PDB file of C-alpha atoms and ligand atoms in Angstrom:
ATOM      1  CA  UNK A 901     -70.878 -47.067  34.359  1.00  0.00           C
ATOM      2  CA  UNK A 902     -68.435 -46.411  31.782  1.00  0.00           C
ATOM      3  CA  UNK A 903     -65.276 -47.658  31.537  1.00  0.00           C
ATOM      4  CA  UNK A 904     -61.887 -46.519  29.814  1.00  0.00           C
ATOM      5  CA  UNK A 905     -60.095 -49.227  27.565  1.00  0.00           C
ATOM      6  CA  UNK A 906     -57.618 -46.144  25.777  1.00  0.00           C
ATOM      7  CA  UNK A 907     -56.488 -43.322  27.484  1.00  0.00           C
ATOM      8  CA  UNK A 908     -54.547 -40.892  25.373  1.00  0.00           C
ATOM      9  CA  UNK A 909     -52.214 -38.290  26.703  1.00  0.00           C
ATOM     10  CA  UNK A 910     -50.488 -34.860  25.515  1.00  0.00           C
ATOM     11  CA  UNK A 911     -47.982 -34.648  27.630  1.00  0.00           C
ATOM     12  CA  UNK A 912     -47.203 -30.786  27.342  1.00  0.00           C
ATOM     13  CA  UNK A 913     -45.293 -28.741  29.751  1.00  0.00           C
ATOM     14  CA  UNK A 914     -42.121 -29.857  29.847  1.00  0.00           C
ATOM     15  CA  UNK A 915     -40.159 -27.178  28.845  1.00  0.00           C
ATOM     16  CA  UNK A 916     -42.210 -24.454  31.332  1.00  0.00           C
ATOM     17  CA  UNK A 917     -41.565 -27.019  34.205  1.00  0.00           C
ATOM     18  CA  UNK A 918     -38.030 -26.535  33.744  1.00  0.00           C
ATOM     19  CA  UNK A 919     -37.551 -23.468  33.062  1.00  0.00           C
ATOM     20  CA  UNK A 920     -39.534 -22.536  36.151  1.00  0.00           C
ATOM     21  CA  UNK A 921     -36.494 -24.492  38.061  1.00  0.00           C
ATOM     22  CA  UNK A 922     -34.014 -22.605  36.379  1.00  0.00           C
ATOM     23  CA  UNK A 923     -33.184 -25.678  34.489  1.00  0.00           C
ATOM     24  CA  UNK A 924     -32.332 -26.065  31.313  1.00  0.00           C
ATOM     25  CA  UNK A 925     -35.683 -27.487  29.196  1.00  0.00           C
ATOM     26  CA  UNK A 926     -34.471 -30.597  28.218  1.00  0.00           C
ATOM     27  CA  UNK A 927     -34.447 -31.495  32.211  1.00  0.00           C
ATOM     28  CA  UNK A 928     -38.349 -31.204  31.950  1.00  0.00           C
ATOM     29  CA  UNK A 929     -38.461 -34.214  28.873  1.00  0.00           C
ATOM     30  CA  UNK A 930     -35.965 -36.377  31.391  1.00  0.00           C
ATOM     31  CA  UNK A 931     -38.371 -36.282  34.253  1.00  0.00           C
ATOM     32  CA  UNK A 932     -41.311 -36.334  31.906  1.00  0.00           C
ATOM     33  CA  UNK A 933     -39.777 -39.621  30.272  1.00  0.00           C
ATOM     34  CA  UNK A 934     -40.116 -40.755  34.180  1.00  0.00           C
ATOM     35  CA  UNK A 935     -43.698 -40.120  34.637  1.00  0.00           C
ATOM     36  CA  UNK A 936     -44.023 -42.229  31.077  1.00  0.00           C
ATOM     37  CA  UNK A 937     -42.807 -44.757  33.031  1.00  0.00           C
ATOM     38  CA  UNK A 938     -44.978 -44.179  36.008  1.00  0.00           C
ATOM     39  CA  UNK A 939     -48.328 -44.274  34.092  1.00  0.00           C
ATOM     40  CA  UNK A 940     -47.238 -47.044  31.840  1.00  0.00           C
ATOM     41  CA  UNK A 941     -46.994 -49.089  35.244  1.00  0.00           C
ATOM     42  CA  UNK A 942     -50.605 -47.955  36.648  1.00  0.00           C
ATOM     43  CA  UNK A 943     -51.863 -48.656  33.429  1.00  0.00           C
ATOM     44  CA  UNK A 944     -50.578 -52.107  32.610  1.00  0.00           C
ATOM     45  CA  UNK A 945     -52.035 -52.853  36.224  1.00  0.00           C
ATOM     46  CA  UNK A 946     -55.645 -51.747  35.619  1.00  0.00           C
ATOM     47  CA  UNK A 947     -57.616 -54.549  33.853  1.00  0.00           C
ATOM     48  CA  UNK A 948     -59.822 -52.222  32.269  1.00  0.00           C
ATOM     49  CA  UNK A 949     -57.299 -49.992  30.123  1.00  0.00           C
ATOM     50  CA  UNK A 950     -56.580 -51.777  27.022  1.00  0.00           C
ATOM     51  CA  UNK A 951     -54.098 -49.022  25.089  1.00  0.00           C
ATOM     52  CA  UNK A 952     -51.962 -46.272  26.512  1.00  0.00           C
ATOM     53  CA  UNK A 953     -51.446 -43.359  23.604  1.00  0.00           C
ATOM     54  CA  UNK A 954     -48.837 -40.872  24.430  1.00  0.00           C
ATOM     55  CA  UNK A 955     -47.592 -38.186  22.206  1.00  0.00           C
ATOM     56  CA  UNK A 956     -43.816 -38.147  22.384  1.00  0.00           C
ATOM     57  CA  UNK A 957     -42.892 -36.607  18.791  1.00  0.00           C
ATOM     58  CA  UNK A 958     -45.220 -34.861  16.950  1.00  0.00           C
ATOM     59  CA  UNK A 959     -44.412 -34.027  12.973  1.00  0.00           C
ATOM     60  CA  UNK A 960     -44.244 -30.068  13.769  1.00  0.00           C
ATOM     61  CA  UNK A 961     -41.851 -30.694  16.794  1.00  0.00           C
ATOM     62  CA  UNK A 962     -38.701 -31.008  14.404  1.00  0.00           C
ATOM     63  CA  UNK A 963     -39.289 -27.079  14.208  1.00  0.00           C
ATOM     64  CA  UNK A 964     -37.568 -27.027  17.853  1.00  0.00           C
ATOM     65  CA  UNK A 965     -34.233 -26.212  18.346  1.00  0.00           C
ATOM     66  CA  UNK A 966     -31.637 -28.487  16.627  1.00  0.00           C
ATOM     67  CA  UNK A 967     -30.240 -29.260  20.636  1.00  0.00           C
ATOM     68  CA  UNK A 968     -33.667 -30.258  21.806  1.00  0.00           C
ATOM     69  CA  UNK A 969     -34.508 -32.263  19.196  1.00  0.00           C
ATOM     70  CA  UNK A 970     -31.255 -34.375  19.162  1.00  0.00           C
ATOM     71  CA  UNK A 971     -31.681 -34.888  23.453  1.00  0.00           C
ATOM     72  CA  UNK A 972     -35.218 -35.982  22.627  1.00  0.00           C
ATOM     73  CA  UNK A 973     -34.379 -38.565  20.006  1.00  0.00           C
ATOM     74  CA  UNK A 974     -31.373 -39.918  22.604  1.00  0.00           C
ATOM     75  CA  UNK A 975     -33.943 -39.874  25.292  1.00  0.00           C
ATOM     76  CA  UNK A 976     -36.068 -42.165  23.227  1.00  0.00           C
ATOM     77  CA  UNK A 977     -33.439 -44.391  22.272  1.00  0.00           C
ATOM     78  CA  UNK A 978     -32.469 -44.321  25.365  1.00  0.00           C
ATOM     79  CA  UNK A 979     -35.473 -45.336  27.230  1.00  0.00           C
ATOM     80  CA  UNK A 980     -36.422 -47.603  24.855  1.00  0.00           C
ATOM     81  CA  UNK A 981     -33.126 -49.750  25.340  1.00  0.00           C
ATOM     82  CA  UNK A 982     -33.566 -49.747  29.272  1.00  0.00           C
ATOM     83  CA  UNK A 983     -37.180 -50.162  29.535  1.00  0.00           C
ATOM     84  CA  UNK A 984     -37.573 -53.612  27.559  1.00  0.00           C
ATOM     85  CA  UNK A 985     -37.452 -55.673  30.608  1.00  0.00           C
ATOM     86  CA  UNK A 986     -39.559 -53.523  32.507  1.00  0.00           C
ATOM     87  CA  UNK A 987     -42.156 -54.053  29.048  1.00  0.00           C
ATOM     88  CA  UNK A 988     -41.820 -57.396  29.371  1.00  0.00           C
ATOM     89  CA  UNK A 989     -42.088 -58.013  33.573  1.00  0.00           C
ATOM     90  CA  UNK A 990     -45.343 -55.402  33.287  1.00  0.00           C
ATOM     91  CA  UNK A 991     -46.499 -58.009  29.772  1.00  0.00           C
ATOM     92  CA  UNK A 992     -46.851 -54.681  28.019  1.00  0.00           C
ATOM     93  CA  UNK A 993     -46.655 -54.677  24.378  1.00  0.00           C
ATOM     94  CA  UNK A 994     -44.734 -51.535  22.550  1.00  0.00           C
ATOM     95  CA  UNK A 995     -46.542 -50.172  19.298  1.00  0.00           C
ATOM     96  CA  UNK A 996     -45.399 -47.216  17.659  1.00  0.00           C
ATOM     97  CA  UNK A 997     -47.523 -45.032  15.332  1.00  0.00           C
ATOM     98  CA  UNK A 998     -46.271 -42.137  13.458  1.00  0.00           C
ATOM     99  CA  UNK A 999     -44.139 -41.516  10.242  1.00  0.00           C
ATOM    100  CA  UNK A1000     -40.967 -43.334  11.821  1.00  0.00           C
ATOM    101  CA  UNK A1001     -38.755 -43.278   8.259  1.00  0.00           C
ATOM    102  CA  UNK A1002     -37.660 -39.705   9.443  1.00  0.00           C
ATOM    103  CA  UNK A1003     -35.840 -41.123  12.112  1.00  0.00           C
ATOM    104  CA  UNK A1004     -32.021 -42.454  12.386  1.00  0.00           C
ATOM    105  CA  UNK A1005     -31.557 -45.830  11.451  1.00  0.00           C
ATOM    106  CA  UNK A1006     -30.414 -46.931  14.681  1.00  0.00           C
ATOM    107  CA  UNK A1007     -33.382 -45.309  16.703  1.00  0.00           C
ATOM    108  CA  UNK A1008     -35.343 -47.336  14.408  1.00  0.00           C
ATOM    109  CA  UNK A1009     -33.696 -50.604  14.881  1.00  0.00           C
ATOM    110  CA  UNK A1010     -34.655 -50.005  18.707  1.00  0.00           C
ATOM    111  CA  UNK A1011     -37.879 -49.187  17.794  1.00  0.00           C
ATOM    112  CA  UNK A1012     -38.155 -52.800  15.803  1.00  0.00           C
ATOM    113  CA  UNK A1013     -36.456 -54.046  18.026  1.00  0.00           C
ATOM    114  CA  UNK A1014     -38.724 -53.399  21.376  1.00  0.00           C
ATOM    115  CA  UNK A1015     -41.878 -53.648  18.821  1.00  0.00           C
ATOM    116  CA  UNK A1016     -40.771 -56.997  18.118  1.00  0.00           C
ATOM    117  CA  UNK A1017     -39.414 -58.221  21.715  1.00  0.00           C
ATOM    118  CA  UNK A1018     -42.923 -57.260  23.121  1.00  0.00           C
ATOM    119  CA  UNK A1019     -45.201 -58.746  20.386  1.00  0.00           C
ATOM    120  CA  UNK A1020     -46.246 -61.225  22.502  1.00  0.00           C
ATOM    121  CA  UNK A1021     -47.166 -59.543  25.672  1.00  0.00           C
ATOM    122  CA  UNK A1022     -50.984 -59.263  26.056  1.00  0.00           C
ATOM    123  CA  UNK A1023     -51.193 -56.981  28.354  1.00  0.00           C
ATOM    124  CA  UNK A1024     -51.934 -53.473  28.351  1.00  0.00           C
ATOM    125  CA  UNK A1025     -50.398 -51.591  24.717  1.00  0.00           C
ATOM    126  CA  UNK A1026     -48.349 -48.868  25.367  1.00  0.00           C
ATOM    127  CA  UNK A1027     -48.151 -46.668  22.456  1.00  0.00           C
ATOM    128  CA  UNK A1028     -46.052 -43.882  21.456  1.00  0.00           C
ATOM    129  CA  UNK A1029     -46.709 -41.619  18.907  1.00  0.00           C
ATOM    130  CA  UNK A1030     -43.620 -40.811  16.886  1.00  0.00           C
ATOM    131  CA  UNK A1031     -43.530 -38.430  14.300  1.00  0.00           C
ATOM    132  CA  UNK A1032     -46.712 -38.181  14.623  1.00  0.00           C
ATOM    133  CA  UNK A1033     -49.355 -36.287  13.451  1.00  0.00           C
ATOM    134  CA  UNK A1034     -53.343 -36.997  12.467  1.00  0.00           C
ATOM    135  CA  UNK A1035     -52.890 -34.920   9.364  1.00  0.00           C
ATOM    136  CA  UNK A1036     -50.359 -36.771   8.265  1.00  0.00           C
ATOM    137  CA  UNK A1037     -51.782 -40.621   9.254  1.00  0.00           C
ATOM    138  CA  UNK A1038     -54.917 -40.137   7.826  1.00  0.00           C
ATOM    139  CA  UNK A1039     -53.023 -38.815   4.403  1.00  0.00           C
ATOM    140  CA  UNK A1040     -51.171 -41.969   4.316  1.00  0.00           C
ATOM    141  CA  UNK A1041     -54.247 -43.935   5.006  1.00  0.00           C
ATOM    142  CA  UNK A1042     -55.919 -42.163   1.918  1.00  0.00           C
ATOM    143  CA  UNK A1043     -52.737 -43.284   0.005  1.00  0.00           C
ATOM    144  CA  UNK A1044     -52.508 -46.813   0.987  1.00  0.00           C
ATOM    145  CA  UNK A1045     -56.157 -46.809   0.081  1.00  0.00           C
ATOM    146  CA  UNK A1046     -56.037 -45.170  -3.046  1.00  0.00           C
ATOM    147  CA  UNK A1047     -56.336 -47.928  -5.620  1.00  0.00           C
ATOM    148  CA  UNK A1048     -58.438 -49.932  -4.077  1.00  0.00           C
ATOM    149  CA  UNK A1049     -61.769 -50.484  -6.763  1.00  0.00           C
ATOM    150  CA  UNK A1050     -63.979 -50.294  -3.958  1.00  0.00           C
ATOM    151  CA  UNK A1051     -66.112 -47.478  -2.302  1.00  0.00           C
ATOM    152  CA  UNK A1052     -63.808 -46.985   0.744  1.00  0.00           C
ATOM    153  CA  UNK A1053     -66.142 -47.286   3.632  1.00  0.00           C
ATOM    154  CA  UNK A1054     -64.948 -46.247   7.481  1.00  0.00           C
ATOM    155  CA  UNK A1055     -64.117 -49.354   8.890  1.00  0.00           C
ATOM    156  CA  UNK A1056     -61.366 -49.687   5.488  1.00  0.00           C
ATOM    157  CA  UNK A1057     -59.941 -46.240   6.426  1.00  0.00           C
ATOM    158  CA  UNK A1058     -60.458 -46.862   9.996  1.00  0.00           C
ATOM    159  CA  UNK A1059     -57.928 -49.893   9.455  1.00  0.00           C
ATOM    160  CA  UNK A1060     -55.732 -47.738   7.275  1.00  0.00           C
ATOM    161  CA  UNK A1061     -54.556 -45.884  10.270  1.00  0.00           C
ATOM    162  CA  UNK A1062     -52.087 -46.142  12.341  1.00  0.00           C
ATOM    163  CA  UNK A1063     -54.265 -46.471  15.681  1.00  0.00           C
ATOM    164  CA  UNK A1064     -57.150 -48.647  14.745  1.00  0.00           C
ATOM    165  CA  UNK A1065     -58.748 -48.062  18.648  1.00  0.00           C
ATOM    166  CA  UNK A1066     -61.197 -45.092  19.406  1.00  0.00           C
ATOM    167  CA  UNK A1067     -60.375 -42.786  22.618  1.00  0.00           C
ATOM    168  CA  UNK A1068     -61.947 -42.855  25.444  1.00  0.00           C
ATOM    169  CA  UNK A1069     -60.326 -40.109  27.634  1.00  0.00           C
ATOM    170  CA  UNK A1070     -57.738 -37.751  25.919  1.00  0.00           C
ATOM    171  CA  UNK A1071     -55.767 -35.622  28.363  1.00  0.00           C
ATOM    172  CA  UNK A1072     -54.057 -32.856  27.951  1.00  0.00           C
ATOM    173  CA  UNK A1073     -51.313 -31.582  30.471  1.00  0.00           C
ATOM    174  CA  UNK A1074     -49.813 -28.143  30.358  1.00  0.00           C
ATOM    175  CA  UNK A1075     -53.023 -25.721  30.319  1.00  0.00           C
ATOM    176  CA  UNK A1076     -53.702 -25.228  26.792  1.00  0.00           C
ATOM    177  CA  UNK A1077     -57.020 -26.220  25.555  1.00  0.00           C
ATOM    178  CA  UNK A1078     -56.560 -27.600  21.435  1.00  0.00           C
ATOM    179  CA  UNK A1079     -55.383 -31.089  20.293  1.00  0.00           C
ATOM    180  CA  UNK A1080     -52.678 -30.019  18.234  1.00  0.00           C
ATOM    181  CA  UNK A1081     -53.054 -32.202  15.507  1.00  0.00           C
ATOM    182  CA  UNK A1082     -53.181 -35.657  17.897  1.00  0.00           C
ATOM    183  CA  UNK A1083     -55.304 -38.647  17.181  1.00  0.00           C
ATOM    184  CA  UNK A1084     -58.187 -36.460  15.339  1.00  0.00           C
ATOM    185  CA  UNK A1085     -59.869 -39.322  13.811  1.00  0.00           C
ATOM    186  CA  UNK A1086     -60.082 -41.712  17.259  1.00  0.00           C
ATOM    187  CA  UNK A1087     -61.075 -39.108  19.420  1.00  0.00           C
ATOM    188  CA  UNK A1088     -64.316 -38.018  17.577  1.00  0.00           C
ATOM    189  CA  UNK A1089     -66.045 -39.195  20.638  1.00  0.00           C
ATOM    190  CA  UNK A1090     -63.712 -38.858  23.309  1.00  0.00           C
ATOM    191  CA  UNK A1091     -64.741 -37.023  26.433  1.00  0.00           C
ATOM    192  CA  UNK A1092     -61.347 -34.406  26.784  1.00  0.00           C
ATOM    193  CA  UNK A1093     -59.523 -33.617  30.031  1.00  0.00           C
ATOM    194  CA  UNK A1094     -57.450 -30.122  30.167  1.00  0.00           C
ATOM    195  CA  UNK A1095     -55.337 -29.901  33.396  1.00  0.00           C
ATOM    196  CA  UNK A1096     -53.137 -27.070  34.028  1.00  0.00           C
ATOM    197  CA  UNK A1097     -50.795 -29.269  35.917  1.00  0.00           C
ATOM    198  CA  UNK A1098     -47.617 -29.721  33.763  1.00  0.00           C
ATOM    199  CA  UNK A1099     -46.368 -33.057  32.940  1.00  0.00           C
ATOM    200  CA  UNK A1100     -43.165 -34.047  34.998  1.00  0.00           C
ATOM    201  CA  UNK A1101     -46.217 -32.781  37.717  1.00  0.00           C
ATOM    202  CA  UNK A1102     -48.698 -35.250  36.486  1.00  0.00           C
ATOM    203  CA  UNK A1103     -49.563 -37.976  38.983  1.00  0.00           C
ATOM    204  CA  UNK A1104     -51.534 -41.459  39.253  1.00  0.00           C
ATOM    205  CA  UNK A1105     -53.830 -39.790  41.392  1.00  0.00           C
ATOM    206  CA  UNK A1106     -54.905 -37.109  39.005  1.00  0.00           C
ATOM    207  CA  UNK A1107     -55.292 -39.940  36.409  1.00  0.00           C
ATOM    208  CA  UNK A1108     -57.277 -41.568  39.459  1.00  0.00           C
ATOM    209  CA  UNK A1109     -59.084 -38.731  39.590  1.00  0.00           C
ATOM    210  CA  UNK A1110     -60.014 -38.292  35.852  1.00  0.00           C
ATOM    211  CA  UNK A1111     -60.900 -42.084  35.756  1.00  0.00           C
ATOM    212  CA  UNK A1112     -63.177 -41.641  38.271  1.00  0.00           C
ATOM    213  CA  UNK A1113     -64.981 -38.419  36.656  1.00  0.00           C
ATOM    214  CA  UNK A1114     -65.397 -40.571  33.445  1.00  0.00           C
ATOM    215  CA  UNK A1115     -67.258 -43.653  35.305  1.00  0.00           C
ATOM    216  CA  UNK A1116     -69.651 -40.564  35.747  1.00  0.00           C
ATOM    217  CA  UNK A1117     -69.910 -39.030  32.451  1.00  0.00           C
ATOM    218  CA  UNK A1118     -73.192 -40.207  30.158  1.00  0.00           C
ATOM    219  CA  UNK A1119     -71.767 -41.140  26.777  1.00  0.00           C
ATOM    220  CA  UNK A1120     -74.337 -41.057  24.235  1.00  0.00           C
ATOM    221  CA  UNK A1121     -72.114 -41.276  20.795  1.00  0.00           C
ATOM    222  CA  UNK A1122     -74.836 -38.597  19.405  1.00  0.00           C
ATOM    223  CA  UNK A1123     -78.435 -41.120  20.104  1.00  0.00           C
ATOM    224  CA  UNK A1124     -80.407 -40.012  23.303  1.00  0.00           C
ATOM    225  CA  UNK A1125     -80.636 -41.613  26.622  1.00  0.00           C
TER     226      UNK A1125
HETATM  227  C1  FPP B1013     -44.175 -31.164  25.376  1.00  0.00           C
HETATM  228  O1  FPP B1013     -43.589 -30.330  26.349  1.00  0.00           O
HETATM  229  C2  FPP B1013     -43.495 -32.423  25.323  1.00  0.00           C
HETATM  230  C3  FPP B1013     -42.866 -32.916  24.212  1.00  0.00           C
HETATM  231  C4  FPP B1013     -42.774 -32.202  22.944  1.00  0.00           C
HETATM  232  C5  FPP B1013     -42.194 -34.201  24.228  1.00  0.00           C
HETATM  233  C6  FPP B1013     -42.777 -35.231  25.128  1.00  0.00           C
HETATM  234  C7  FPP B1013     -41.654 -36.018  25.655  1.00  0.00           C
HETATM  235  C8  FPP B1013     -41.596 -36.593  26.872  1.00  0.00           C
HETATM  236  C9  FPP B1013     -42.713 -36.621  27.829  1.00  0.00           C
HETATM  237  C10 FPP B1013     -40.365 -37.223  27.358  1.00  0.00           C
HETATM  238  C11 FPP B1013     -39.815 -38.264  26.461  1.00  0.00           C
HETATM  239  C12 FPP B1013     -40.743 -39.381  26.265  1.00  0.00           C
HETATM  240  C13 FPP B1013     -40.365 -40.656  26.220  1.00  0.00           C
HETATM  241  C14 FPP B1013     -41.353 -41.695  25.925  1.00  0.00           C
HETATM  242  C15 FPP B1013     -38.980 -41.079  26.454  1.00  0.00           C
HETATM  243  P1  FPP B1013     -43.033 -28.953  25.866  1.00  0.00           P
HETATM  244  O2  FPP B1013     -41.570 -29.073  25.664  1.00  0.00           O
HETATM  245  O3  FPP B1013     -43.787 -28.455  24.685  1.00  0.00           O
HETATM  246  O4  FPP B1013     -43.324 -28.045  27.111  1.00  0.00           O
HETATM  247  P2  FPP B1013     -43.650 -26.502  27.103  1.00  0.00           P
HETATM  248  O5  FPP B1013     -45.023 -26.356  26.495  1.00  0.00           O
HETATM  249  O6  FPP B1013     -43.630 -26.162  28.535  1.00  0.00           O
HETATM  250  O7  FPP B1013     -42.591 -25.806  26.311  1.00  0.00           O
END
């Protein structure tokens, strides 16, 4: 029976949920910061799921409207600042990966700041993927390998990245089918979840559920049976 030690998630449908309220869409990032929360928590309590990957900020979404970017960025700050104790009660360790230079200087003290608060939980890894994109990690990899006299084999650009752990389950929210440019590299042998369920919809027992269809699935990383 298999079982999941990273879960990745592209949490997409924010905006729609909103709108379908008649809210504005930045409502739909404010409850899906909540069901971050909620997931983090079932995670950090299931002994089997080592890392927690959630796309928060990719590298195209500074193309969205200058309002919507600026309430996302306080929204991270902000639930950064008030979730540390709740990171360290649940032992859960904070890792960023992404390009975070783009970002203010004080969003990425907090960032430090919670990385380096939580270093020492060893519990479950929650990380968030900040101006983030594949494209753009496995480019700097390339870079930070590119004077090395060796042959670079995969485990050195394996290590080069910013997420160093294969997926297991990727899961998409929203109803679109396509990985938009998330964790391309670790998920070359991920089994992929589509829901059409939008994220501030998402629940533990449709994660329960996907969990459960994994234990099922016959993984066979390209050898036979
Ligand atoms: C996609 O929904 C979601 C995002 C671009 C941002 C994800 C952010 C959160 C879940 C909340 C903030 C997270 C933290 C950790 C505080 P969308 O806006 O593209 O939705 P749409 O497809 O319906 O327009």
């Amino acid at each position: 029976m298999n079982t999941a030690t990273h879960i990745a998630i592209i949490m997409d449908g924010n905006g729609r949920w909103a709108e379908l309220q008649g809210k504005n869409r930045v409502k739909g990032h404010e409850v899906g910061a909540q069901i971050v929360k909620e997931i983090t928590t079932y995670c950090s309590n299931n002994k089997d799921i080592q890392r927690l990957t959630l796309y928060a900020f990719s590298t195209e979404n500074w193309k969205r409207p200058k309002l919507e970017v600026e309430f996302l960025m306080k929204l991270l700050e902000q639930y950064l600042k008030r979730e540390l104790p709740v990171y360290l009660e649940n032992n859960v360790r904070f890792e960023p990966i992404g390009d975070l230079k783009a970002f203010s200087k004080s969003l990425q003290k907090t960032i430090k700041d919670v990385e380096e608060k939580t270093a020492h939980c060893d519990g479950l890894v929650q990380s968030l993927a900040l101006n983030y994109g594949a494209q753009n990690e496995m480019l700097r990899a390339i870079n930070k390998l590119k004077n090395t006299q060796e042959t670079i084999t995969l485990p050195m650009l394996s290590d080069a990245l910013d997420c160093k752990q294969d997926v297991d389950i990727l899961i998409r929210t929203g109803g679109d089918h396509r990985l938009s440019n998330f964790l391309l590299w670790q998920s070359a042998y991920a089994e992929l979840f589509f829901t059409n369920t939008l994220w501030p919809d998402f629940t533990i027992g449709e994660l329960e559920s996907i969990l459960k269809k994994f234990t099922k699935i016959e993984r066979r990383f390209g050898g036979l049976k």
